[in-house]
């Protein structure tokens, strides 16, 4: 065995590494496999349009609630549109909305897209103002030129939804 080191100390180290490496790789693999359903990606509507997350995958959708898009149904279901500068997504939610939820404000919805392209939220988080937005949403709004640090309403949020 010419590929093994000649020193007994080096051989012991190599044997120890050869024994530990597969156990460590198995532990990392099992950890990642166990966490696969716990990972929730964050998207703005334009990122979701580009990424096309598969239906049923749990994600977070963040943006601004489009003015005039909130429709409340007698059964407690609420439908609204979450938008950024370039895209928008229809969201449906069954339950009570947070007190701070309103049109033109930032929102993060946790849920998944259905096969028909509608985002079905399991939880809706309303944001007080930009100071409390998640870091990812703030970065995306700044990158799109949509950041409103002074609290002013964006141009597209003022327009009524044509549908």
XYZ file of C-alpha atoms in Angstrom:
163
model
C 0.000 0.000 0.000
C 2.173 2.758 -1.289
C -0.468 5.495 -1.102
C -0.640 5.341 2.713
C 1.778 7.496 4.677
C 4.785 5.724 6.180
C 4.496 7.395 9.556
C 2.237 5.522 12.037
C 1.000 8.853 13.419
C -0.022 10.049 9.942
C -1.739 6.691 9.266
C -3.782 7.034 12.473
C -4.865 10.551 11.465
C -5.829 9.391 7.993
C -7.787 6.449 9.434
C -9.565 8.767 11.879
C -10.490 11.207 9.099
C -11.661 8.331 6.893
C -13.928 7.118 9.714
C -15.309 10.547 10.700
C -15.938 11.973 7.199
C -18.758 9.563 6.168
C -20.465 9.919 9.564
C -20.305 13.705 9.305
C -21.583 13.661 5.694
C -24.473 11.384 6.737
C -25.362 13.693 9.643
C -25.393 16.776 7.385
C -27.449 14.945 4.767
C -30.032 13.760 7.299
C -30.276 17.245 8.807
C -30.907 18.874 5.437
C -33.411 16.171 4.491
C -35.274 16.692 7.774
C -35.418 20.474 7.330
C -36.532 20.474 3.690
C -40.180 21.254 4.573
C -39.226 23.860 7.183
C -37.388 26.105 4.745
C -39.543 28.998 3.536
C -38.279 31.185 0.700
C -39.162 34.881 0.525
C -40.380 36.341 -2.776
C -41.763 39.632 -4.012
C -44.414 39.236 -6.756
C -41.870 39.912 -9.527
C -39.432 37.367 -8.060
C -42.235 34.811 -7.775
C -43.125 35.379 -11.435
C -39.511 34.697 -12.433
C -38.919 31.755 -10.078
C -42.267 29.967 -10.642
C -42.286 28.200 -7.254
C -44.108 24.855 -7.505
C -47.668 24.756 -6.236
C -47.887 23.599 -2.650
C -44.361 24.744 -1.662
C -44.458 26.954 1.405
C -43.116 30.442 0.698
C -43.419 33.997 1.974
C -44.856 36.569 -0.428
C -44.176 40.211 0.419
C -45.192 43.492 -1.132
C -47.810 46.217 -0.906
C -51.574 45.649 -0.850
C -52.979 47.232 -4.017
C -55.512 49.978 -3.433
C -59.093 48.858 -4.106
C -58.216 45.177 -4.263
C -59.466 43.961 -0.870
C -62.674 41.922 -1.090
C -64.170 40.430 2.080
C -66.625 37.530 1.800
C -69.348 36.586 4.327
C -67.649 33.246 5.087
C -64.557 35.060 6.462
C -62.475 34.652 3.302
C -60.541 37.714 2.165
C -59.063 38.282 -1.284
C -56.539 40.992 -2.111
C -53.675 41.731 -4.472
C -50.041 41.984 -3.353
C -47.983 44.036 -5.796
C -44.609 45.534 -6.424
C -43.632 47.824 -9.299
C -43.592 45.161 -12.026
C -45.888 42.319 -10.938
C -48.834 41.436 -8.759
C -50.316 38.278 -7.251
C -53.854 37.493 -6.183
C -53.951 36.328 -2.536
C -56.757 34.541 -0.723
C -56.848 34.182 3.048
C -59.332 32.518 5.387
C -59.346 34.058 8.841
C -58.924 37.280 10.736
C -56.566 39.875 9.329
C -54.173 41.813 11.579
C -55.371 45.182 12.862
C -52.675 46.998 10.860
C -53.750 45.404 7.549
C -54.988 47.957 5.006
C -54.634 48.906 1.372
C -51.379 50.558 0.360
C -49.448 49.061 3.293
C -46.704 46.446 3.319
C -47.693 42.851 3.965
C -46.013 39.462 4.179
C -48.207 36.443 3.472
C -47.080 32.936 4.400
C -48.565 30.146 2.319
C -48.292 28.608 -1.139
C -49.405 29.059 -4.710
C -52.260 26.897 -5.950
C -52.232 25.301 -9.390
C -54.421 28.142 -10.722
C -51.746 30.717 -9.734
C -53.596 32.191 -6.744
C -51.551 32.504 -3.566
C -53.337 30.831 -0.656
C -52.115 32.416 2.578
C -52.158 30.561 5.882
C -50.949 33.620 7.782
C -50.837 37.337 6.968
C -48.453 39.740 8.672
C -49.127 43.460 8.237
C -46.318 45.932 8.516
C -46.664 49.195 10.410
C -44.316 51.043 8.089
C -41.042 50.481 6.276
C -39.014 50.485 9.492
C -40.503 47.116 10.437
C -40.243 45.389 7.056
C -38.101 42.294 6.676
C -34.602 43.088 5.458
C -35.170 41.103 2.227
C -38.307 43.069 1.327
C -36.576 46.374 2.049
C -33.660 45.412 -0.223
C -35.991 44.369 -3.036
C -38.068 47.547 -2.821
C -34.897 49.652 -2.861
C -33.534 47.686 -5.843
C -36.756 48.313 -7.781
C -36.746 52.007 -6.909
C -39.904 51.527 -4.886
C -38.618 52.359 -1.411
C -40.836 54.895 0.337
C -38.973 55.759 3.507
C -41.194 58.763 4.094
C -44.356 56.614 4.111
C -45.785 58.036 0.883
C -47.986 55.788 -1.221
C -46.423 54.466 -4.452
C -47.957 55.493 -7.778
C -49.187 52.032 -8.736
C -50.876 51.521 -5.337
C -53.051 54.596 -5.936
C -54.427 53.264 -9.217
C -57.507 51.080 -9.010
C -57.124 47.459 -10.066
C -58.819 47.058 -13.501
C -60.061 43.529 -12.743
